[in-house]
């Protein structure tokens, strides 16, 4: 911050920046850093979340104290304050009700919905700043907006609008209102690049000409490109998309932070922006795909791509029943459970935990193995298992547990497929070649819960694990199968 | 605040974000997304400024609408994160 403006403000002059407010925003930014820091372990995470709430309270109260108009006596203008508090109250009720009601399996949709709101809020703030620039201190006396502010504002509204329309599409796909299959427009790369170039060109032109048509055209084109960018991306690539939109919502906040010269917004925007970018990177690495190829789209409808490699020769496979599975697992010493999106769809996590509890009672050592892209958002499986009361120290990430499959008696795969496919390690022609996979084929026995033999995973590749001698296919709904195994375990022995 | 000062804060915050986020355990990546979502609603600061300012009715209403949207996110985001985090438990011994 400029030293002179501190002096000016401290001396009671007309400096634009109130030093106490600036420090309060900085403190709020630090609390946001601590909030993310808390997530380094489940033990400190709840404290971290409270730090986040404190940071937000400081930012909101500071803004209210410095910006709500004051009456002659110096008291806050009650009408303005009541309007604002009412708006916060409405948002609070809606937000808390949504947060309470949402099923854990629907978490990806909820996060997408929340992202769309951040995007739309950024658009509304940028538009408000454009319509009333003096209130934001970004224009001279004649109403000419400063050049730097025009760029920041242009970027803010563009990123905000992309976040909004992209998140709406992601929400519709995740929520099943729209097919998860990629929608491919002819010439979409040309259309997308053209639209993007037009947005960048117009933002540059906006620095010369602040006419409304420039501003609103940028807004409209950005809404359009957000929509165009996400429709060709398949349901299974949604973890990357959701992370990417998370990142965008941060950059939108940062851009508006620049416009307002507000450190809380800039620090938060940078944190959220890098968080989303890192998560996208982790997801892409876990699929061995480049970010560009995911964003270019066209890969991975839910099970739409079955034609690609599925219809090959019929190979023999071994069916099994819940009783067989119960027997095999109760005799085992070590069992590793590999959950996937199918578990989430079938809501099988509670039945699965019940099954694991019974096995543990029989003296079986049970662990869970999580692939980074299992599910529809980063960490999706971990939340579902936590919801079902699975202790987090029984749940392991791919690199921590992969060596243990060779020593385990039973690998129990439920609702996962591609993440266990050994052809990713050997078959160079496979679309998933190079993707890190869980080595379930090294287990003495593999129990594979799957709806039917017909469907293949989202990559449309056959999985050799199905046809191995030590594999037993348990065909049926994941929850029903887990329930049946629980019944069988209860029936036997005691 | 001049642009260079604020840009420096931004660049340094990106580095802080980079290191802090890599230290987040993968098991908490979903809560990470919901909490980052909640804190990115600090954009409410801009919304409050617009809502409190005199001079343009449309700007004020846009501000109030943005306050509602950002509040949904703030309260919803923190609440759902708290709900998730409360479920992560250690093994009973």
Short mmCIF file of N, CA and C in Angstrom, two decimals, chain A residues 1 32-33 36-37 39-42 45-46 49 52-53 56 60 63 67 69 83-84 87-88 91-92 95 99-100 102 104 107 110 114-115 117-118 120 122 124-125 127-128 131-132 135-136 148 152 242-243 246 249 251 253-254 256 258 260-263 265-266 268 270-272 274-275 278-279 281-282 377-380 382-383 386-387 389 391-394 397, chain B residues 1-3 5-7 9-10 13-56 58-93:
data_model
loop_
_atom_site.label_atom_id
_atom_site.label_comp_id
_atom_site.label_asym_id
_atom_site.label_seq_id
_atom_site.Cartn_x
_atom_site.Cartn_y
_atom_site.Cartn_z
N UNK A 1 0.85 -1.20 0.00
CA UNK A 1 0.00 0.00 0.00
C UNK A 1 0.88 1.24 0.00
N UNK A 32 -7.83 -16.92 5.79
CA UNK A 32 -8.17 -17.83 4.70
C UNK A 32 -7.01 -18.79 4.40
N UNK A 33 -5.79 -18.28 4.51
CA UNK A 33 -4.64 -19.17 4.32
C UNK A 33 -4.66 -20.25 5.39
N UNK A 36 -7.12 -23.12 4.73
CA UNK A 36 -6.66 -24.18 3.82
C UNK A 36 -5.57 -25.01 4.49
N UNK A 37 -4.74 -24.34 5.26
CA UNK A 37 -3.65 -25.04 5.95
C UNK A 37 -4.23 -26.12 6.88
N UNK A 39 -6.56 -28.05 6.43
CA UNK A 39 -6.97 -29.26 5.73
C UNK A 39 -5.82 -30.24 5.50
N UNK A 40 -4.64 -29.94 6.03
CA UNK A 40 -3.54 -30.88 5.82
C UNK A 40 -3.78 -32.17 6.58
N UNK A 41 -4.64 -32.16 7.60
CA UNK A 41 -5.00 -33.43 8.22
C UNK A 41 -6.42 -33.33 8.76
N UNK A 42 -7.14 -34.46 8.77
CA UNK A 42 -8.52 -34.41 9.27
C UNK A 42 -8.60 -33.88 10.69
N UNK A 45 -8.73 -30.12 10.56
CA UNK A 45 -9.53 -29.53 9.49
C UNK A 45 -10.70 -28.70 10.01
N UNK A 46 -11.32 -29.16 11.11
CA UNK A 46 -12.49 -28.41 11.58
C UNK A 46 -12.10 -27.03 12.10
N UNK A 49 -11.72 -24.80 9.12
CA UNK A 49 -12.98 -24.30 8.62
C UNK A 49 -13.46 -23.10 9.45
N UNK A 52 -11.72 -20.02 8.47
CA UNK A 52 -12.33 -19.48 7.26
C UNK A 52 -13.52 -18.59 7.60
N UNK A 53 -14.36 -19.08 8.54
CA UNK A 53 -15.54 -18.30 8.92
C UNK A 53 -15.13 -16.98 9.58
N UNK A 56 -14.00 -14.55 6.94
CA UNK A 56 -15.12 -13.99 6.18
C UNK A 56 -15.86 -12.94 7.02
N UNK A 60 -16.48 -9.03 5.94
CA UNK A 60 -17.83 -8.47 5.77
C UNK A 60 -18.05 -7.29 6.73
N UNK A 63 -16.16 -4.19 5.65
CA UNK A 63 -16.78 -3.51 4.51
C UNK A 63 -18.03 -2.74 4.95
N UNK A 67 -18.24 1.20 4.38
CA UNK A 67 -18.98 1.60 3.18
C UNK A 67 -20.46 1.90 3.37
N UNK A 69 -23.41 3.98 4.18
CA UNK A 69 -23.42 5.43 4.36
C UNK A 69 -23.75 5.82 5.80
N UNK A 83 -31.35 -3.30 4.49
CA UNK A 83 -31.43 -3.94 3.16
C UNK A 83 -30.34 -4.99 3.00
N UNK A 84 -29.14 -4.59 3.38
CA UNK A 84 -28.00 -5.49 3.19
C UNK A 84 -28.13 -6.71 4.09
N UNK A 87 -30.52 -9.09 2.75
CA UNK A 87 -29.97 -9.87 1.63
C UNK A 87 -29.07 -10.99 2.16
N UNK A 88 -28.24 -10.67 3.16
CA UNK A 88 -27.37 -11.70 3.74
C UNK A 88 -28.22 -12.80 4.38
N UNK A 91 -29.70 -15.16 1.83
CA UNK A 91 -28.66 -16.07 1.36
C UNK A 91 -28.32 -17.11 2.42
N UNK A 92 -28.25 -16.68 3.67
CA UNK A 92 -27.86 -17.60 4.75
C UNK A 92 -28.87 -18.73 4.87
N UNK A 95 -28.58 -21.03 1.83
CA UNK A 95 -27.32 -21.78 1.87
C UNK A 95 -27.33 -22.87 2.92
N UNK A 99 -27.11 -26.91 2.43
CA UNK A 99 -25.99 -27.65 3.01
C UNK A 99 -26.45 -28.78 3.91
N UNK A 100 -27.59 -28.55 4.61
CA UNK A 100 -28.10 -29.59 5.52
C UNK A 100 -28.73 -30.73 4.77
N UNK A 102 -28.44 -31.74 1.51
CA UNK A 102 -27.81 -32.41 0.38
C UNK A 102 -27.30 -33.80 0.77
N UNK A 104 -24.68 -36.85 0.50
CA UNK A 104 -23.24 -36.81 0.25
C UNK A 104 -22.88 -37.26 -1.17
N UNK A 107 -22.72 -34.39 -3.68
CA UNK A 107 -21.79 -33.31 -3.40
C UNK A 107 -21.20 -32.66 -4.67
N UNK A 110 -23.58 -30.11 -5.94
CA UNK A 110 -23.70 -28.96 -5.05
C UNK A 110 -22.52 -28.02 -5.26
N UNK A 114 -22.65 -24.18 -6.42
CA UNK A 114 -22.02 -23.08 -5.67
C UNK A 114 -21.05 -22.29 -6.56
N UNK A 115 -20.28 -23.02 -7.40
CA UNK A 115 -19.37 -22.31 -8.29
C UNK A 115 -20.13 -21.36 -9.20
N UNK A 117 -22.77 -19.80 -8.61
CA UNK A 117 -23.18 -18.60 -7.87
C UNK A 117 -22.02 -17.62 -7.70
N UNK A 118 -20.81 -18.16 -7.42
CA UNK A 118 -19.65 -17.25 -7.32
C UNK A 118 -19.47 -16.53 -8.64
N UNK A 120 -21.70 -15.88 -11.00
CA UNK A 120 -22.75 -14.90 -11.25
C UNK A 120 -22.58 -13.68 -10.34
N UNK A 122 -19.77 -12.54 -9.27
CA UNK A 122 -18.67 -11.76 -9.84
C UNK A 122 -19.17 -10.91 -11.01
N UNK A 124 -22.24 -9.84 -11.43
CA UNK A 124 -23.08 -8.76 -10.89
C UNK A 124 -22.22 -7.65 -10.29
N UNK A 125 -21.14 -8.03 -9.58
CA UNK A 125 -20.29 -7.00 -8.97
C UNK A 125 -19.58 -6.19 -10.06
N UNK A 127 -20.58 -5.71 -13.09
CA UNK A 127 -21.57 -4.88 -13.76
C UNK A 127 -21.93 -3.67 -12.89
N UNK A 128 -22.07 -3.90 -11.58
CA UNK A 128 -22.37 -2.80 -10.67
C UNK A 128 -21.23 -1.78 -10.68
N UNK A 131 -21.49 0.27 -13.79
CA UNK A 131 -22.59 1.23 -13.80
C UNK A 131 -22.36 2.37 -12.82
N UNK A 132 -21.60 2.11 -11.75
CA UNK A 132 -21.41 3.14 -10.73
C UNK A 132 -19.94 3.19 -10.32
N UNK A 135 -18.49 4.92 -7.03
CA UNK A 135 -18.69 4.29 -5.73
C UNK A 135 -17.53 3.35 -5.40
N UNK A 136 -16.89 2.81 -6.43
CA UNK A 136 -15.79 1.88 -6.21
C UNK A 136 -14.44 2.60 -6.27
N UNK A 148 -6.40 0.76 -16.10
CA UNK A 148 -6.10 -0.51 -15.42
C UNK A 148 -7.39 -1.16 -14.92
N UNK A 152 -9.05 -4.94 -15.56
CA UNK A 152 -9.40 -5.82 -14.44
C UNK A 152 -10.89 -6.16 -14.47
N UNK A 242 -14.82 -29.74 -12.71
CA UNK A 242 -15.23 -29.11 -11.46
C UNK A 242 -14.03 -28.41 -10.82
N UNK A 243 -12.85 -29.06 -10.86
CA UNK A 243 -11.66 -28.41 -10.31
C UNK A 243 -11.30 -27.16 -11.09
N UNK A 246 -13.56 -24.40 -10.21
CA UNK A 246 -13.16 -23.96 -8.88
C UNK A 246 -12.05 -22.92 -9.02
N UNK A 249 -13.36 -19.64 -10.43
CA UNK A 249 -14.10 -18.80 -9.49
C UNK A 249 -13.11 -18.00 -8.65
N UNK A 251 -10.01 -17.01 -9.72
CA UNK A 251 -9.43 -15.93 -10.54
C UNK A 251 -10.42 -14.79 -10.72
N UNK A 253 -12.61 -13.81 -8.49
CA UNK A 253 -12.55 -13.03 -7.25
C UNK A 253 -11.28 -12.19 -7.22
N UNK A 254 -10.15 -12.75 -7.69
CA UNK A 254 -8.90 -12.01 -7.70
C UNK A 254 -9.00 -10.79 -8.62
N UNK A 256 -11.63 -9.09 -9.43
CA UNK A 256 -12.41 -8.04 -8.78
C UNK A 256 -11.63 -7.43 -7.62
N UNK A 258 -8.47 -6.86 -7.64
CA UNK A 258 -7.61 -5.85 -8.25
C UNK A 258 -8.41 -4.57 -8.48
N UNK A 260 -10.89 -3.44 -6.88
CA UNK A 260 -11.20 -2.75 -5.64
C UNK A 260 -9.96 -2.47 -4.81
N UNK A 261 -8.80 -2.97 -5.23
CA UNK A 261 -7.59 -2.81 -4.42
C UNK A 261 -7.75 -3.47 -3.07
N UNK A 262 -8.42 -4.63 -3.05
CA UNK A 262 -8.74 -5.27 -1.77
C UNK A 262 -7.88 -6.51 -1.56
N UNK A 263 -7.04 -6.49 -0.51
CA UNK A 263 -6.10 -7.60 -0.31
C UNK A 263 -6.80 -8.90 0.05
N UNK A 265 -9.58 -10.06 -1.05
CA UNK A 265 -10.06 -10.69 -2.28
C UNK A 265 -8.91 -11.22 -3.12
N UNK A 266 -7.80 -10.47 -3.14
CA UNK A 266 -6.68 -10.92 -3.97
C UNK A 266 -6.03 -12.17 -3.39
N UNK A 268 -7.40 -14.38 -1.38
CA UNK A 268 -8.33 -15.49 -1.53
C UNK A 268 -8.40 -15.98 -2.97
N UNK A 270 -6.17 -15.78 -5.26
CA UNK A 270 -4.94 -16.50 -5.61
C UNK A 270 -4.94 -17.89 -4.99
N UNK A 271 -5.40 -17.99 -3.73
CA UNK A 271 -5.45 -19.30 -3.06
C UNK A 271 -6.39 -20.24 -3.80
N UNK A 272 -7.60 -19.76 -4.05
CA UNK A 272 -8.61 -20.61 -4.68
C UNK A 272 -8.20 -20.94 -6.11
N UNK A 274 -5.15 -21.15 -7.33
CA UNK A 274 -4.11 -22.18 -7.39
C UNK A 274 -4.64 -23.52 -6.89
N UNK A 275 -5.53 -23.49 -5.90
CA UNK A 275 -6.10 -24.75 -5.42
C UNK A 275 -6.79 -25.51 -6.55
N UNK A 278 -4.26 -26.84 -9.09
CA UNK A 278 -3.52 -28.02 -8.62
C UNK A 278 -4.42 -29.26 -8.67
N UNK A 279 -5.67 -29.10 -8.23
CA UNK A 279 -6.58 -30.25 -8.28
C UNK A 279 -6.79 -30.72 -9.72
N UNK A 281 -4.68 -30.46 -12.11
CA UNK A 281 -3.44 -31.13 -12.48
C UNK A 281 -3.38 -32.54 -11.90
N UNK A 282 -3.76 -32.68 -10.62
CA UNK A 282 -3.72 -34.01 -9.98
C UNK A 282 -4.66 -34.97 -10.71
N UNK A 377 -15.63 -36.14 -8.37
CA UNK A 377 -14.86 -34.98 -7.97
C UNK A 377 -13.71 -35.44 -7.09
N UNK A 378 -12.67 -34.63 -6.96
CA UNK A 378 -11.53 -35.05 -6.15
C UNK A 378 -11.98 -35.37 -4.72
N UNK A 379 -11.55 -36.52 -4.22
CA UNK A 379 -11.87 -36.88 -2.83
C UNK A 379 -13.29 -37.37 -2.61
N UNK A 380 -14.04 -37.59 -3.68
CA UNK A 380 -15.44 -37.99 -3.59
C UNK A 380 -15.62 -39.27 -2.77
N UNK A 382 -13.61 -40.62 -0.55
CA UNK A 382 -13.24 -40.44 0.86
C UNK A 382 -14.41 -39.88 1.66
N UNK A 383 -15.13 -38.92 1.06
CA UNK A 383 -16.26 -38.32 1.78
C UNK A 383 -17.35 -39.35 2.00
N UNK A 386 -16.31 -41.71 4.65
CA UNK A 386 -16.38 -41.02 5.95
C UNK A 386 -17.82 -40.93 6.40
N UNK A 387 -18.72 -40.66 5.45
CA UNK A 387 -20.14 -40.58 5.79
C UNK A 387 -20.62 -41.90 6.36
N UNK A 389 -19.05 -43.79 8.16
CA UNK A 389 -18.30 -44.06 9.39
C UNK A 389 -17.10 -44.95 9.20
N UNK A 391 -13.36 -45.33 9.35
CA UNK A 391 -12.31 -44.49 9.91
C UNK A 391 -11.31 -44.10 8.81
N UNK A 392 -10.86 -42.83 8.82
CA UNK A 392 -10.03 -42.39 7.70
C UNK A 392 -8.67 -43.06 7.69
N UNK A 393 -8.24 -43.65 8.83
CA UNK A 393 -6.94 -44.32 8.79
C UNK A 393 -7.01 -45.73 8.21
N UNK A 394 -8.20 -46.15 7.76
CA UNK A 394 -8.29 -47.41 7.01
C UNK A 394 -8.33 -47.15 5.51
N UNK A 397 -4.49 -43.95 -0.20
CA UNK A 397 -4.37 -43.46 -1.57
C UNK A 397 -3.60 -44.47 -2.40
N UNK B 1 -4.49 1.87 -3.68
CA UNK B 1 -3.24 1.12 -3.64
C UNK B 1 -2.70 1.01 -5.06
N UNK B 2 -1.41 1.19 -5.23
CA UNK B 2 -0.95 1.18 -6.62
C UNK B 2 -0.83 -0.24 -7.14
N UNK B 3 -0.86 -0.34 -8.46
CA UNK B 3 -0.99 -1.63 -9.10
C UNK B 3 0.15 -2.58 -8.76
N UNK B 5 2.09 -2.74 -6.10
CA UNK B 5 2.01 -3.25 -4.72
C UNK B 5 1.00 -4.40 -4.67
N UNK B 6 -0.14 -4.16 -5.31
CA UNK B 6 -1.22 -5.14 -5.20
C UNK B 6 -0.88 -6.38 -6.04
N UNK B 7 -0.18 -6.15 -7.15
CA UNK B 7 0.22 -7.27 -7.98
C UNK B 7 1.23 -8.14 -7.24
N UNK B 9 1.35 -8.62 -4.01
CA UNK B 9 0.58 -9.43 -3.05
C UNK B 9 -0.02 -10.63 -3.77
N UNK B 10 -0.54 -10.36 -4.97
CA UNK B 10 -1.18 -11.43 -5.74
C UNK B 10 -0.19 -12.55 -6.07
N UNK B 13 0.77 -14.46 -3.00
CA UNK B 13 -0.35 -15.29 -2.55
C UNK B 13 -0.50 -16.53 -3.42
N UNK B 14 -0.18 -16.41 -4.71
CA UNK B 14 -0.23 -17.60 -5.58
C UNK B 14 0.77 -18.65 -5.09
N UNK B 15 1.95 -18.20 -4.70
CA UNK B 15 2.94 -19.14 -4.18
C UNK B 15 2.48 -19.77 -2.87
N UNK B 16 1.94 -18.93 -1.98
CA UNK B 16 1.42 -19.46 -0.72
C UNK B 16 0.36 -20.51 -1.03
N UNK B 17 -0.55 -20.18 -1.95
CA UNK B 17 -1.61 -21.11 -2.32
C UNK B 17 -1.04 -22.42 -2.83
N UNK B 18 -0.02 -22.31 -3.68
CA UNK B 18 0.60 -23.50 -4.26
C UNK B 18 1.09 -24.44 -3.16
N UNK B 19 1.85 -23.90 -2.21
CA UNK B 19 2.43 -24.77 -1.18
C UNK B 19 1.37 -25.27 -0.20
N UNK B 20 0.44 -24.40 0.16
CA UNK B 20 -0.58 -24.82 1.13
C UNK B 20 -1.45 -25.91 0.52
N UNK B 21 -1.81 -25.76 -0.74
CA UNK B 21 -2.73 -26.74 -1.34
C UNK B 21 -2.03 -28.09 -1.54
N UNK B 22 -0.74 -28.08 -1.88
CA UNK B 22 -0.06 -29.37 -2.02
C UNK B 22 0.01 -30.09 -0.68
N UNK B 23 -0.05 -29.37 0.42
CA UNK B 23 0.02 -30.04 1.72
C UNK B 23 -1.34 -30.57 2.17
N UNK B 24 -2.39 -30.29 1.40
CA UNK B 24 -3.70 -30.82 1.78
C UNK B 24 -3.74 -32.32 1.48
N UNK B 25 -4.20 -33.10 2.44
CA UNK B 25 -4.26 -34.55 2.22
C UNK B 25 -5.34 -34.89 1.19
N UNK B 26 -5.04 -35.81 0.26
CA UNK B 26 -6.01 -36.13 -0.81
C UNK B 26 -7.37 -36.55 -0.27
N UNK B 27 -7.40 -37.13 0.93
CA UNK B 27 -8.68 -37.55 1.49
C UNK B 27 -9.60 -36.35 1.71
N UNK B 28 -9.03 -35.16 1.83
CA UNK B 28 -9.85 -33.98 2.09
C UNK B 28 -10.01 -33.09 0.86
N UNK B 29 -9.85 -33.66 -0.33
CA UNK B 29 -9.96 -32.81 -1.51
C UNK B 29 -11.38 -32.30 -1.75
N UNK B 30 -12.38 -33.09 -1.40
CA UNK B 30 -13.75 -32.59 -1.56
C UNK B 30 -14.04 -31.44 -0.59
N UNK B 31 -13.73 -31.59 0.72
CA UNK B 31 -13.87 -30.42 1.60
C UNK B 31 -13.02 -29.24 1.15
N UNK B 32 -11.87 -29.51 0.57
CA UNK B 32 -11.04 -28.40 0.06
C UNK B 32 -11.82 -27.61 -0.99
N UNK B 33 -12.50 -28.34 -1.88
CA UNK B 33 -13.26 -27.63 -2.91
C UNK B 33 -14.40 -26.84 -2.29
N UNK B 34 -15.09 -27.42 -1.30
CA UNK B 34 -16.24 -26.69 -0.77
C UNK B 34 -15.78 -25.49 0.06
N UNK B 35 -14.63 -25.62 0.73
CA UNK B 35 -14.19 -24.48 1.55
C UNK B 35 -13.59 -23.39 0.66
N UNK B 36 -12.91 -23.76 -0.42
CA UNK B 36 -12.38 -22.72 -1.31
C UNK B 36 -13.55 -22.00 -1.97
N UNK B 37 -14.60 -22.78 -2.23
CA UNK B 37 -15.79 -22.18 -2.79
C UNK B 37 -16.39 -21.16 -1.83
N UNK B 38 -16.41 -21.52 -0.55
CA UNK B 38 -16.95 -20.58 0.43
C UNK B 38 -16.08 -19.33 0.51
N UNK B 39 -14.76 -19.50 0.56
CA UNK B 39 -13.93 -18.30 0.75
C UNK B 39 -13.84 -17.47 -0.53
N UNK B 40 -14.03 -18.09 -1.70
CA UNK B 40 -13.98 -17.24 -2.90
C UNK B 40 -15.19 -16.31 -2.93
N UNK B 41 -16.18 -16.58 -2.09
CA UNK B 41 -17.31 -15.67 -1.99
C UNK B 41 -16.96 -14.41 -1.21
N UNK B 42 -15.69 -14.22 -0.90
CA UNK B 42 -15.24 -12.95 -0.33
C UNK B 42 -15.53 -11.84 -1.34
N UNK B 43 -15.91 -12.23 -2.54
CA UNK B 43 -16.38 -11.28 -3.54
C UNK B 43 -17.57 -10.50 -3.01
N UNK B 44 -18.14 -10.99 -1.92
CA UNK B 44 -19.24 -10.26 -1.26
C UNK B 44 -18.80 -8.85 -0.88
N UNK B 45 -17.49 -8.66 -0.66
CA UNK B 45 -16.99 -7.31 -0.33
C UNK B 45 -17.38 -6.34 -1.45
N UNK B 46 -17.15 -6.75 -2.69
CA UNK B 46 -17.53 -5.91 -3.83
C UNK B 46 -19.03 -5.71 -3.88
N UNK B 47 -19.76 -6.78 -3.59
CA UNK B 47 -21.21 -6.71 -3.63
C UNK B 47 -21.74 -5.73 -2.57
N UNK B 48 -21.12 -5.76 -1.38
CA UNK B 48 -21.56 -4.87 -0.31
C UNK B 48 -21.29 -3.41 -0.67
N UNK B 49 -20.13 -3.16 -1.29
CA UNK B 49 -19.81 -1.79 -1.68
C UNK B 49 -20.86 -1.27 -2.65
N UNK B 50 -21.21 -2.12 -3.63
CA UNK B 50 -22.22 -1.71 -4.62
C UNK B 50 -23.57 -1.50 -3.94
N UNK B 51 -23.92 -2.42 -3.02
CA UNK B 51 -25.23 -2.35 -2.40
C UNK B 51 -25.35 -1.14 -1.48
N UNK B 52 -24.22 -0.70 -0.90
CA UNK B 52 -24.27 0.40 0.05
C UNK B 52 -24.14 1.76 -0.62
N UNK B 53 -23.72 1.77 -1.88
CA UNK B 53 -23.40 3.05 -2.51
C UNK B 53 -24.65 3.74 -3.04
N UNK B 54 -24.61 5.06 -2.98
CA UNK B 54 -25.68 5.84 -3.59
C UNK B 54 -25.26 6.17 -5.01
N UNK B 55 -26.20 6.62 -5.82
CA UNK B 55 -25.80 7.15 -7.13
C UNK B 55 -26.36 6.38 -8.29
N UNK B 56 -26.57 5.07 -8.15
CA UNK B 56 -27.10 4.32 -9.27
C UNK B 56 -27.99 3.22 -8.73
N UNK B 58 -29.58 0.84 -10.40
CA UNK B 58 -29.36 -0.49 -10.97
C UNK B 58 -28.10 -1.11 -10.37
N UNK B 59 -27.09 -0.28 -10.13
CA UNK B 59 -25.87 -0.79 -9.51
C UNK B 59 -26.17 -1.32 -8.11
N UNK B 60 -27.02 -0.59 -7.39
CA UNK B 60 -27.36 -1.00 -6.03
C UNK B 60 -28.10 -2.34 -6.02
N UNK B 61 -29.05 -2.50 -6.95
CA UNK B 61 -29.80 -3.76 -6.98
C UNK B 61 -28.92 -4.93 -7.41
N UNK B 62 -28.02 -4.65 -8.36
CA UNK B 62 -27.08 -5.71 -8.74
C UNK B 62 -26.24 -6.11 -7.53
N UNK B 63 -25.84 -5.10 -6.77
CA UNK B 63 -25.06 -5.36 -5.56
C UNK B 63 -25.83 -6.22 -4.57
N UNK B 64 -27.11 -5.85 -4.34
CA UNK B 64 -27.90 -6.63 -3.38
C UNK B 64 -28.09 -8.07 -3.88
N UNK B 65 -28.32 -8.22 -5.19
CA UNK B 65 -28.46 -9.58 -5.74
C UNK B 65 -27.17 -10.36 -5.53
N UNK B 66 -26.03 -9.69 -5.74
CA UNK B 66 -24.76 -10.37 -5.55
C UNK B 66 -24.53 -10.71 -4.08
N UNK B 67 -25.03 -9.85 -3.18
CA UNK B 67 -24.91 -10.15 -1.74
C UNK B 67 -25.67 -11.45 -1.43
N UNK B 68 -26.88 -11.58 -1.98
CA UNK B 68 -27.66 -12.80 -1.74
C UNK B 68 -26.89 -14.02 -2.26
N UNK B 69 -26.39 -13.93 -3.51
CA UNK B 69 -25.71 -15.09 -4.10
C UNK B 69 -24.46 -15.46 -3.31
N UNK B 70 -23.67 -14.44 -2.99
CA UNK B 70 -22.44 -14.72 -2.26
C UNK B 70 -22.75 -15.28 -0.87
N UNK B 71 -23.84 -14.79 -0.24
CA UNK B 71 -24.18 -15.31 1.10
C UNK B 71 -24.60 -16.77 1.05
N UNK B 72 -25.34 -17.13 -0.01
CA UNK B 72 -25.72 -18.54 -0.15
C UNK B 72 -24.45 -19.39 -0.12
N UNK B 73 -23.46 -18.92 -0.88
CA UNK B 73 -22.20 -19.64 -0.96
C UNK B 73 -21.43 -19.67 0.33
N UNK B 74 -21.39 -18.53 1.00
CA UNK B 74 -20.62 -18.44 2.24
C UNK B 74 -21.22 -19.38 3.27
N UNK B 75 -22.53 -19.19 3.54
CA UNK B 75 -23.16 -20.00 4.59
C UNK B 75 -23.24 -21.46 4.15
N UNK B 76 -23.68 -21.68 2.90
CA UNK B 76 -23.79 -23.05 2.40
C UNK B 76 -22.43 -23.73 2.36
N UNK B 77 -21.43 -23.02 1.87
CA UNK B 77 -20.09 -23.60 1.72
C UNK B 77 -19.47 -23.98 3.05
N UNK B 78 -19.50 -23.06 4.00
CA UNK B 78 -18.91 -23.38 5.31
C UNK B 78 -19.72 -24.47 6.02
N UNK B 79 -21.05 -24.40 5.89
CA UNK B 79 -21.89 -25.38 6.59
C UNK B 79 -21.66 -26.78 6.02
N UNK B 80 -21.59 -26.89 4.71
CA UNK B 80 -21.44 -28.23 4.13
C UNK B 80 -20.03 -28.75 4.40
N UNK B 81 -19.05 -27.86 4.45
CA UNK B 81 -17.69 -28.29 4.78
C UNK B 81 -17.65 -28.81 6.22
N UNK B 82 -18.28 -28.05 7.11
CA UNK B 82 -18.30 -28.47 8.52
C UNK B 82 -18.98 -29.83 8.64
N UNK B 83 -20.07 -30.01 7.87
CA UNK B 83 -20.80 -31.27 7.92
C UNK B 83 -19.91 -32.42 7.44
N UNK B 84 -19.18 -32.19 6.38
CA UNK B 84 -18.30 -33.25 5.87
C UNK B 84 -17.16 -33.54 6.84
N UNK B 85 -16.53 -32.49 7.33
CA UNK B 85 -15.36 -32.69 8.18
C UNK B 85 -15.73 -33.42 9.46
N UNK B 86 -16.96 -33.19 9.93
CA UNK B 86 -17.37 -33.85 11.17
C UNK B 86 -17.47 -35.36 10.96
N UNK B 87 -17.55 -35.81 9.71
CA UNK B 87 -17.69 -37.25 9.47
C UNK B 87 -16.36 -37.99 9.48
N UNK B 88 -15.27 -37.25 9.29
CA UNK B 88 -13.96 -37.93 9.25
C UNK B 88 -13.56 -38.31 10.66
N UNK B 89 -13.52 -39.61 10.91
CA UNK B 89 -13.18 -40.06 12.26
C UNK B 89 -12.04 -41.05 12.21
N UNK B 90 -11.29 -41.08 13.28
CA UNK B 90 -10.21 -42.06 13.41
C UNK B 90 -10.80 -43.38 13.87
N UNK B 91 -9.99 -44.42 13.73
CA UNK B 91 -10.38 -45.74 14.21
C UNK B 91 -10.60 -45.70 15.72
N UNK B 92 -11.66 -46.34 16.19
CA UNK B 92 -11.84 -46.42 17.64
C UNK B 92 -10.91 -47.49 18.18
N UNK B 93 -10.25 -47.17 19.24
CA UNK B 93 -9.34 -48.16 19.82
C UNK B 93 -9.71 -48.46 21.26
#
